[in-house]
XYZ file of C-alpha atoms in Angstrom:
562
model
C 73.893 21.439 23.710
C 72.620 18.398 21.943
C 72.205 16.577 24.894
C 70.215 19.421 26.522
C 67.847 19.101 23.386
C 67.595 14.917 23.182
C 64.837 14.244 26.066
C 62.358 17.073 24.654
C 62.466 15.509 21.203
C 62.091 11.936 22.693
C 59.016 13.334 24.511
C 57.653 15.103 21.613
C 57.958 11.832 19.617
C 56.566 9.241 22.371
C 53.975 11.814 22.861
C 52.911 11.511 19.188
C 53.015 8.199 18.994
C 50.685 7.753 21.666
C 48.466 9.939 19.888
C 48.129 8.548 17.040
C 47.261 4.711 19.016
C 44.520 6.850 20.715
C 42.860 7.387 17.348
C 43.398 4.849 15.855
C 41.682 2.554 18.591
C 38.796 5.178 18.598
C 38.563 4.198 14.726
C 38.419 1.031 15.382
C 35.997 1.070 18.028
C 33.771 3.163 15.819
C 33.641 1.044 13.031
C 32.586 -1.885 14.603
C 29.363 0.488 15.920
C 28.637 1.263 12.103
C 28.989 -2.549 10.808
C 26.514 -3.585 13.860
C 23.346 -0.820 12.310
C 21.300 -1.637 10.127
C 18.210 0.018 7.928
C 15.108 -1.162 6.216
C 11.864 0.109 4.687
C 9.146 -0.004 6.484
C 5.285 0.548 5.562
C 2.692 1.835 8.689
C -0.937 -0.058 8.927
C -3.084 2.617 8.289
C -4.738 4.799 10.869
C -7.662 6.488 9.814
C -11.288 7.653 12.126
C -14.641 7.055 10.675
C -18.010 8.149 12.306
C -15.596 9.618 14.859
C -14.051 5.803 16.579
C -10.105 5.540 16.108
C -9.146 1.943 13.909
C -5.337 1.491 12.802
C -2.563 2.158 14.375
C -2.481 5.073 16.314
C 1.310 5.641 17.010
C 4.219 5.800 14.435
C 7.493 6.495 16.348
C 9.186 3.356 17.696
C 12.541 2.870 19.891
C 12.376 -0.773 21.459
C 14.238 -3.863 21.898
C 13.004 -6.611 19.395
C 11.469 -10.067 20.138
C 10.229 -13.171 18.430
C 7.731 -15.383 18.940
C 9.444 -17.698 20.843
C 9.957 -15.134 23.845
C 9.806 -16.746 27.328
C 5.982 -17.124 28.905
C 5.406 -14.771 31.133
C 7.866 -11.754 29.539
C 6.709 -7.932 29.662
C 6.153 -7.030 25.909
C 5.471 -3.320 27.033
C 8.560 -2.170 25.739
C 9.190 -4.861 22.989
C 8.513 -4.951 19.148
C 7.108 -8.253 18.392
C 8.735 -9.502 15.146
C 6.668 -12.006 12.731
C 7.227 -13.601 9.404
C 3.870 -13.844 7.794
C 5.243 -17.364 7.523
C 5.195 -18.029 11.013
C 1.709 -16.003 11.837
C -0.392 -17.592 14.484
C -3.605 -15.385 13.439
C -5.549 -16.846 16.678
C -2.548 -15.337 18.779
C -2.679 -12.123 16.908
C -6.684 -11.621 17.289
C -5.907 -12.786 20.491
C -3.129 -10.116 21.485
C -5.260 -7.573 19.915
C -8.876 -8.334 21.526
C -7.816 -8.590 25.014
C -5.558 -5.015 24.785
C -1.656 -6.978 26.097
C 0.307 -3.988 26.288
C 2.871 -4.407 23.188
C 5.694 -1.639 22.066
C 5.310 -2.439 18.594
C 4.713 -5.065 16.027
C 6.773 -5.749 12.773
C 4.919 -8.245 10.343
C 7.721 -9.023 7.611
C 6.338 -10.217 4.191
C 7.371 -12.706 1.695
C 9.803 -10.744 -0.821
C 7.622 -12.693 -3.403
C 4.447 -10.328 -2.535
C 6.312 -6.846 -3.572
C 4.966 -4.610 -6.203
C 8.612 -4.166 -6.880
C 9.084 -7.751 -7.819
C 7.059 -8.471 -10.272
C 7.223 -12.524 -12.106
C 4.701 -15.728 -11.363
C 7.214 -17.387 -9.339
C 6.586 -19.402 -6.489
C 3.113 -19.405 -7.150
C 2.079 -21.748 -4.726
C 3.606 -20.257 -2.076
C 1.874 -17.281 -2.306
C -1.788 -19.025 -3.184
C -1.175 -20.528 0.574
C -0.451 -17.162 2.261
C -3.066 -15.118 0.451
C -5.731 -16.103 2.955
C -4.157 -15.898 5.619
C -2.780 -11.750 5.178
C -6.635 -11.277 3.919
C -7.488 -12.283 7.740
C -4.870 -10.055 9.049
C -5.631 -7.217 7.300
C -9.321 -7.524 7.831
C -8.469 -8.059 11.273
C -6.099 -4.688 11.629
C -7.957 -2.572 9.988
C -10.863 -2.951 12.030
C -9.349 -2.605 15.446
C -8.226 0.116 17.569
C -4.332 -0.306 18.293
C -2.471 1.649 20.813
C 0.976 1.500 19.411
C 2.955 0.787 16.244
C 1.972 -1.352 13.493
C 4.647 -1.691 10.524
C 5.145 -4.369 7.639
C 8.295 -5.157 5.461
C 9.925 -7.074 3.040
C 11.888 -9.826 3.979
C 15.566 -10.094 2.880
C 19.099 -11.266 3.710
C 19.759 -8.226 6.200
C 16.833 -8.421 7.985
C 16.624 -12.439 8.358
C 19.952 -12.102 9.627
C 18.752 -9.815 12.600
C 15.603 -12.444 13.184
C 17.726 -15.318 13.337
C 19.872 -13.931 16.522
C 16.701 -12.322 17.989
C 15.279 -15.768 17.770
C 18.415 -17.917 18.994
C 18.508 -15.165 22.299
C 15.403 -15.723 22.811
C 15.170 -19.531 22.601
C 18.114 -19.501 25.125
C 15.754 -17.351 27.434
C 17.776 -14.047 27.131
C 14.913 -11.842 25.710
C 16.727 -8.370 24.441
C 16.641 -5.735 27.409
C 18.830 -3.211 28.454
C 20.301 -5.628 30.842
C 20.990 -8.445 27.977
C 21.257 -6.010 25.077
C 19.943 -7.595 22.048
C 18.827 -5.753 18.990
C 16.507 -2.400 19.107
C 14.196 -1.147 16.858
C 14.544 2.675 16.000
C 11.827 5.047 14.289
C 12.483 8.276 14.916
C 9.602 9.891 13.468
C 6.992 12.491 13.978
C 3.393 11.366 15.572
C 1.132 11.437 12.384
C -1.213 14.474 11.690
C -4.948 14.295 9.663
C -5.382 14.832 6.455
C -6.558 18.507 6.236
C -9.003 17.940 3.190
C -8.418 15.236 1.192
C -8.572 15.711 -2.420
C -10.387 13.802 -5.157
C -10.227 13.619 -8.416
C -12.789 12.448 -10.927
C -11.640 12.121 -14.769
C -14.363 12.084 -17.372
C -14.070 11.624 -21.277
C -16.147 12.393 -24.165
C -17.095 10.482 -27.250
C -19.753 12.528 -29.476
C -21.796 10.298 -31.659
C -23.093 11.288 -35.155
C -25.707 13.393 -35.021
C -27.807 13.954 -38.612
C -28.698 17.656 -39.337
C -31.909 16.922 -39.081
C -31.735 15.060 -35.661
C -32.904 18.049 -32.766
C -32.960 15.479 -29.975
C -29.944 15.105 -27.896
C -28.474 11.600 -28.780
C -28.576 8.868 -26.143
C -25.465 8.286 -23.848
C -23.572 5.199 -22.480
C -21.600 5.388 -19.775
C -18.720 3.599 -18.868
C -17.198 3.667 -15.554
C -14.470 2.267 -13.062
C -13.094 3.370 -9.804
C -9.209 3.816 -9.926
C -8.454 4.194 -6.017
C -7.813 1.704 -3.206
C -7.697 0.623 0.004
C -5.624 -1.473 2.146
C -4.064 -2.541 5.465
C -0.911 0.010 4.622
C -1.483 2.713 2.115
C 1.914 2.937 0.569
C 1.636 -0.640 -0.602
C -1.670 -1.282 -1.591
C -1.775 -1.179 -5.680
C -4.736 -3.129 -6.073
C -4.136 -4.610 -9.194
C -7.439 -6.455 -9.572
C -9.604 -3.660 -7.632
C -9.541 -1.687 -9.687
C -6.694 -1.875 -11.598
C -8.481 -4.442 -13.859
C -11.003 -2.442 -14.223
C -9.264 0.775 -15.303
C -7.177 -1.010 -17.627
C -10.370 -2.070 -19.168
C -11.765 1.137 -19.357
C -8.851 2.355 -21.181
C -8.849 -0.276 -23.620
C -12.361 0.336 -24.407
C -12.137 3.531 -24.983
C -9.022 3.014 -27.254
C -10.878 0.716 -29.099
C -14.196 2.655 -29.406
C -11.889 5.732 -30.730
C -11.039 4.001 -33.443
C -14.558 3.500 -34.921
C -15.929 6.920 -33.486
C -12.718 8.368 -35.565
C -14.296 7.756 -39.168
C -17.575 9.410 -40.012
C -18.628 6.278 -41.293
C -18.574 4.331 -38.356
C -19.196 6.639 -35.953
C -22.181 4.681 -33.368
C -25.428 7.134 -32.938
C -24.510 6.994 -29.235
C -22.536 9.290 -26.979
C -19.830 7.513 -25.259
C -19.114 8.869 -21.654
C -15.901 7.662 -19.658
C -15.939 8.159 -16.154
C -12.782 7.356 -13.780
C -13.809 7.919 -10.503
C -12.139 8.257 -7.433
C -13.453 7.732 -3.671
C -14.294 4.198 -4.005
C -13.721 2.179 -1.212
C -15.604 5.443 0.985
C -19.095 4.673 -0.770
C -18.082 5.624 -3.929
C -18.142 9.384 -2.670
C -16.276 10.346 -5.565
C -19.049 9.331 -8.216
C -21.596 10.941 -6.411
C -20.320 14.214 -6.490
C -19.574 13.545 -9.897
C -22.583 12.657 -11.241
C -24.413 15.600 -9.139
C -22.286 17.304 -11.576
C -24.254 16.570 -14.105
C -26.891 18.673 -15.503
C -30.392 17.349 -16.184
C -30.247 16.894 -20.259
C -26.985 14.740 -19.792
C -28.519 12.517 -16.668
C -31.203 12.155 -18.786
C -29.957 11.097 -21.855
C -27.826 8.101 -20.048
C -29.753 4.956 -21.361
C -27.507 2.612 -18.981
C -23.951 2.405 -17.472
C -21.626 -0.055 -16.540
C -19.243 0.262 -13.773
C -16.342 -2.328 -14.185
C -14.735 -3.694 -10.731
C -12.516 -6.554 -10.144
C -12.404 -8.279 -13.731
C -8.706 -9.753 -13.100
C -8.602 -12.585 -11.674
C -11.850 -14.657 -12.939
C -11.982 -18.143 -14.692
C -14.905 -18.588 -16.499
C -18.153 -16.750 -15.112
C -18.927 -12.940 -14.257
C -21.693 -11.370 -12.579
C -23.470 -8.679 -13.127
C -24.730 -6.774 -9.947
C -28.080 -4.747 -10.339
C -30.441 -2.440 -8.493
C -33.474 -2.551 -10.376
C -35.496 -5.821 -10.890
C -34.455 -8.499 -13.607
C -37.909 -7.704 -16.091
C -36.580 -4.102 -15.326
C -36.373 -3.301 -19.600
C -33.170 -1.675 -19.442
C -31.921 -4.661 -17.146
C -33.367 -7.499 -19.485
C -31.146 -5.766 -22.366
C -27.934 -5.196 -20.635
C -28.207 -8.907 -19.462
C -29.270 -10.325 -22.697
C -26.509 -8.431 -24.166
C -24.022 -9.722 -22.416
C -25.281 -13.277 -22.355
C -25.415 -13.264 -25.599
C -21.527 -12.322 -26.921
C -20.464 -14.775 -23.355
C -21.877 -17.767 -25.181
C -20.324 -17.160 -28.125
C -16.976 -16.465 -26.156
C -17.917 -20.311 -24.249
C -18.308 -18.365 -21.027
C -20.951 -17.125 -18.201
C -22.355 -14.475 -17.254
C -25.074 -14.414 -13.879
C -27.555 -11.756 -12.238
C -27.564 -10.742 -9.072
C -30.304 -8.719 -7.646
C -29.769 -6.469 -4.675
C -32.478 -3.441 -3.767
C -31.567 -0.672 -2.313
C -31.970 0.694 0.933
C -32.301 4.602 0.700
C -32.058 5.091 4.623
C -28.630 3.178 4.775
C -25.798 5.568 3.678
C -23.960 2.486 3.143
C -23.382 1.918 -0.683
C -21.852 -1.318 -1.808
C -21.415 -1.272 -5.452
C -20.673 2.001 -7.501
C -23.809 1.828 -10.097
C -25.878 1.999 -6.824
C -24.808 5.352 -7.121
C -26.774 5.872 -10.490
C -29.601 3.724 -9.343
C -30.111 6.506 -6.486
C -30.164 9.438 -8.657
C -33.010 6.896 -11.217
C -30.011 6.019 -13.828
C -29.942 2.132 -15.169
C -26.635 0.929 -13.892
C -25.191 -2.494 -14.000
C -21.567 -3.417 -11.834
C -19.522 -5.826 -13.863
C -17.627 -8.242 -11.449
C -15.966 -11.971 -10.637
C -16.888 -10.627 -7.338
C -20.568 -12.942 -6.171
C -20.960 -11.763 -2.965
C -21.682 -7.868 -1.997
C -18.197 -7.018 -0.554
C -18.313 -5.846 3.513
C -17.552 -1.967 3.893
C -13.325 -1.257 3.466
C -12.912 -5.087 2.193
C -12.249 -6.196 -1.900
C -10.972 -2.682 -2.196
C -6.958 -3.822 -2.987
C -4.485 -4.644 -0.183
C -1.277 -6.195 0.319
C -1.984 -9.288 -1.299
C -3.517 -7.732 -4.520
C -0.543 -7.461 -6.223
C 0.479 -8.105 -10.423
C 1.100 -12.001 -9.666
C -2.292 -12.777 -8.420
C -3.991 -11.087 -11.661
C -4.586 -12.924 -15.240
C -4.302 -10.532 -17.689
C -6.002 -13.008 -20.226
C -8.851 -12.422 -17.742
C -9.095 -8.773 -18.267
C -8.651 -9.562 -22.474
C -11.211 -11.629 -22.023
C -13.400 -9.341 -19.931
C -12.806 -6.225 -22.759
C -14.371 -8.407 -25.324
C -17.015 -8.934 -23.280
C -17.885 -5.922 -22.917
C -16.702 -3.772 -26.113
C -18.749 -6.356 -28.458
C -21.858 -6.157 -26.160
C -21.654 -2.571 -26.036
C -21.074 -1.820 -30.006
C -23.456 -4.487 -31.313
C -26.365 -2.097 -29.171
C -24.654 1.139 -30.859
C -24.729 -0.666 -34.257
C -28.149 -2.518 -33.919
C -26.684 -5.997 -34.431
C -28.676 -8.120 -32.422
C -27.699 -11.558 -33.726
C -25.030 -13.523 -32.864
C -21.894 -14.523 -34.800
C -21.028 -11.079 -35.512
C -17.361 -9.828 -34.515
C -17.356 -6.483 -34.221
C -13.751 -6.544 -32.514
C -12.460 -9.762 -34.027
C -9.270 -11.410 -33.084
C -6.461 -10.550 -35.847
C -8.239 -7.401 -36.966
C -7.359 -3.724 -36.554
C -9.873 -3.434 -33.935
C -8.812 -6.045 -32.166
C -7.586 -5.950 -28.119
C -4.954 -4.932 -27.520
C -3.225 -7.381 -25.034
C 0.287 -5.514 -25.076
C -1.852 -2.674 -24.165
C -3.661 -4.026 -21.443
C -0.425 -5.439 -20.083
C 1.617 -2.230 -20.187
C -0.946 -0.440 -17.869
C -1.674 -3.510 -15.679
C 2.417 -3.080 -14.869
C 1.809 0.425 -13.996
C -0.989 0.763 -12.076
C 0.757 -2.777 -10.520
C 3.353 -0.666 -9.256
C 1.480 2.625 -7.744
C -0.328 2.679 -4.778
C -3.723 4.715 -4.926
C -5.100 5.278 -1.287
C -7.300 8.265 -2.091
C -6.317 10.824 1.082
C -2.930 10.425 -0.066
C -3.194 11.058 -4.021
C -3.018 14.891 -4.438
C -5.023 16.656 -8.041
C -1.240 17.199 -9.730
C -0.515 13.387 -8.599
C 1.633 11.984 -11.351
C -0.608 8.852 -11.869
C -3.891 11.336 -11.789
C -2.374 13.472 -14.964
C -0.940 10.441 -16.295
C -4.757 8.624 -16.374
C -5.885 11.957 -17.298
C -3.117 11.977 -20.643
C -4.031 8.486 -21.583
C -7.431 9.189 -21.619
C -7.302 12.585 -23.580
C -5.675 10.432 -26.138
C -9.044 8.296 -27.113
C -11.661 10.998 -26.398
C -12.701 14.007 -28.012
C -12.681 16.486 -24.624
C -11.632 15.415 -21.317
C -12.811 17.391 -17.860
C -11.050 16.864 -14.787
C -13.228 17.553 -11.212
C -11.685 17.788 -8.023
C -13.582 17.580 -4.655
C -12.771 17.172 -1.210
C -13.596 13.994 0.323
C -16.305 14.227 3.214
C -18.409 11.636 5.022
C -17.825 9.440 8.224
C -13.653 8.974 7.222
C -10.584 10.777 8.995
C -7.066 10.394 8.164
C -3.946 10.012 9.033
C -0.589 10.929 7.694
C 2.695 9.316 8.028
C 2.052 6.269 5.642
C 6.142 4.961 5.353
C 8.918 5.123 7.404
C 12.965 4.210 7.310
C 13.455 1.450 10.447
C 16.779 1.613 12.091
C 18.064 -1.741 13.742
C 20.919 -1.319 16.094
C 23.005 -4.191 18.101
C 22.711 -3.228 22.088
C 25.269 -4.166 24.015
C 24.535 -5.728 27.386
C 25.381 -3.770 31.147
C 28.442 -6.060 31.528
C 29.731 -5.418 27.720
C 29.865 -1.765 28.718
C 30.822 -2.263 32.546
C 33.822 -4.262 31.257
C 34.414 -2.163 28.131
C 34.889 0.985 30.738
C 37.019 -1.415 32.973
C 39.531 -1.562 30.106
C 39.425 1.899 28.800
C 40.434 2.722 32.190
C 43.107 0.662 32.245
C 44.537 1.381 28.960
C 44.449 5.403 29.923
C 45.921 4.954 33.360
C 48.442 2.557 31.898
C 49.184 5.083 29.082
C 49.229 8.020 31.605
C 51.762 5.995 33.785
C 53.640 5.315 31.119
C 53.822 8.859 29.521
C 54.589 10.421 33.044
C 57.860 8.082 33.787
C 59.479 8.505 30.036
C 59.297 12.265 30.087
C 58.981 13.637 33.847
C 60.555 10.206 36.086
C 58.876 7.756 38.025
C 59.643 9.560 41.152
C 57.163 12.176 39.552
C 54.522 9.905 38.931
C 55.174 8.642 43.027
C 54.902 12.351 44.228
C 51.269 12.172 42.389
C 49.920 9.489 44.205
C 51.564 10.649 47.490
C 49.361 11.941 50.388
C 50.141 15.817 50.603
C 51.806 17.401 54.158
C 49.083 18.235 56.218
C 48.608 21.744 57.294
C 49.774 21.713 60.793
C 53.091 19.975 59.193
C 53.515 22.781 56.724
C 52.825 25.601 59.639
C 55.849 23.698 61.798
């Protein structure tokens, strides 16, 4: 009876074993699959419509084999994602690529690690001084042009040079990735991108009352201080901006901080109202600032005797200009100027005018106190920038990041201003008069103006994508309501000539392809092993005349019927 039982448990137990080699060459198989994927964060080049023509890229979704630069001559890039180290970037053969419409599956531009927001540090400074004109180009160039498929930038790290160094030693052997060769492919599986069903903006304004006598029925005359806090750049979810305008928000903050302190004491309170205005919509013709100063009524247009917008006050060396509509023996103008001139000497640096008119048929508006000038308020634009800056350019992008900005520059910049401003509250004209003197408790603050230059270093601000309860909005909002004695928050919808697009990030999955022979030869052995293994299994249990009788021809019919 024991030997009746013998071959069952034999079979049971080679049957078992087998098993368990089954799985655990599946295992095996599958985690050499994981180890060969790979994941990175990518950022989209913006796609946006204005006046109705499509610029960006207009496709986010992605699922092609990777290339380098060195592909063969000749190649079909149709279905390829071009890969390029800013490093490496051949501008002409970009412009090139782009003007003449070469079909192209996608394009990956990877980034210096030393040009993240996430960074942070002065290293390697003169690596990025050499590369700064050359993304400027790129961007200008991308954002202007209409590109029929995916556009995407990253970081560059270990992982990712990794995959570029194979993709460029296949390709430099003349085995560009297909889905004969295999290779590496380039996964985004994402949704096409949507508009922007009414983009929000939000305008924060602050309120510092001057004294006012009992017997004074006038309203009291207003200043204004202003500064755009939004950007724009070649890909939303990095573009920070840290000179425009960070430089100039963090200036506005410290002067109202420091004009808080004086309006706080009776005694020293200025017979001026102070009016803080950050404004969004900037880089769209300051839309933002002209809804908000429609806002106003009458009395409080009125009363402004001049404003200063602040823009791009990081990154100067020794000279600012101020930008104006009205003509130089313009009153107002002369005083602002002379104002100014007079606290830069004193602080052993410069100060220029530059004179622009403008043009009240041309929608286009260059400089944000243009927006006062139209609506017959004195308004002055504070800036290192010389030259009028072309439409969607100087407004942030990827290379205005935390390392390129001098935050001595935007000390330096506060003074400037804060001492001009208060010796026209206070009446005192002459010079030699510190107001806000180093060492002093109304000094500036330059742990201040650091703290805020890290933040706003490390938050992108492309207007369609910063909803009214945005984080950063309440948090300007907070810091604000904090120096002034009544904040008001507006929120408008941005209109005009600009569409767009959603879809601003993405998470870029790089698998290793094998070749057609890999998996023609990889199915040869599985094959093998299972017939083997089926062989095998059949003799040890049933007999190898069994496993004969399944491989022998059946009787025919006739045979059978005989």
């Amino acid at each position: 009876m024991a030997n009746s039982k013998k071959p069952g448990g034999l079979r049971e137990m080679l049957e078992s074993m087998y098993s368990v080699i089954a799985l655990l060459f599946i295992l095996v198989a599958c985690v050499e699959l994981c180890d060969a994927a790979a994941a990175v964060d990518v950022y989209r080049l913006i796609q946006y419509d204005m006046s109705g023509s499509p610029f960006g890229s207009r496709f986010a979704a992605l699922n092609h084999h990777a290339a380098s630069l060195h592909f063969p001559p000749g190649v079909d890039l149709s279905r390829t994602v071009l890969i390029i180290p800013l490093r490496e970037l051949n501008i002409t053969f970009v412009r090139e690529y782009i003007n003449q419409k070469k079909p192209l599956g996608g394009l990956l531009v990877l980034l210096p690690e030393v040009l993240s927001f996430k960074t942070g540090g002065n290293n390697q400074v003169h690596e990025k001084e050499k590369m700064k004109n050359l993304l400027a180009e790129l961007e200008r160039l991308l954002i202007h042009s209409n590109i029929p498929y995916p556009v995407y930038f990253a970081f560059e790290n270990d992982e990712i040079d990794t995959v570029l160094a194979d993709i460029k030693k296949n390709d430099l052997m003349g085995q560009p990735a297909t889905a004969t060769t295999g290779g590496y492919k380039f996964v985004i599986p994402t949704a096409e991108p949507k508009k922007v069903a009414s983009p929000t903006m939000t305008n924060i304004q602050g309120w510092l009352s001057g004294l006012k006598t009992d017997g004074d029925a006038n309203q009291l005359p207003t200043i204004a201080i202003v500064a755009s806090y939004d950007t724009f750049g070649a890909a939303p979810a990095l573009s920070v901006g840290s000179d425009s305008n960070g430089s100039g928000i963090v200036a506005l903050l410290e002067i109202s901080r420091l004009f808080s302190l004086l309006y706080s004491n009776p005694k020293t309170r200025g017979r001026y109202n102070l009016l803080f205005g950050l404004t969004s919509g900037g880089p769209y013709n300051y839309n933002g600032t002209q809804k908000w100063l429609r806002s106003f009524d009458q009395r409080l247009r009125e009363s402004i005797d001049y404003a200063i917008c602040l823009n791009s006050i990081g990154s100067w060396d020794n000279e600012l200009w101020i930008h104006v509509s009205k003509p130089p023996e313009n009153a107002y103008i002369k005083q602002i100027f002379e104002g100014l001139s007079n606290v830069a000497e004193e602080l052993d640096l410069k100060v220029g005018l530059k004179h622009k008119k403008i043009n009240i048929s041309n929608p286009r508006v260059a400089w944000e106190h243009e927006q006062f000038s139209r609506l017959r308020v004195t308004a002055a634009t504070l800036s290192e920038l010389s030259v009028t800056p072309e439409l969607l350019e100087s407004t942030g992008g990827l290379f205005d990041t935390r390392q390129y900005v001098n935050e001595t520059a935007i000390v330096r910049g506060v003074k400037l201003v804060a001492e001009s401003l208060a010796r026209h509250i206070y009446g005192h004209q002459g010079k030699n008069i510190q107001i806000f003197a180093d060492e002093s408790s109304l000094a500036v603050n330059p742990a201040y103006i650091r703290s805020w230059l890290d933040v706003l270093s490390q938050t992108p601000r492309v207007a369609p994508f910063l909803s009214k309860d945005d984080p950063f909005v309440m948090a300007l909002k907070k810091e604000l309501a904090g120096h002034v004695d009544e904040v008001n928050v507006q929120h408008e919808t941005l209109e005009g000539i600009f569409t767009f697009y959603d879809s601003t990030s993405a998470r870029l999955n790089i698998y290793q392809v094998a070749s057609v022979t890999f998996d023609l030869l990889l199915l040869l052995v599985l094959g093998s092993y299972l017939i083997v293994l089926f062989s095998f299994l059949v003799i040890t249990t049933r007999g190898l005349d069994d496993l004969i009788s399944l491989f022998r021809r059946p009787p025919s019919r006739k045979l059978k019927t005989a």
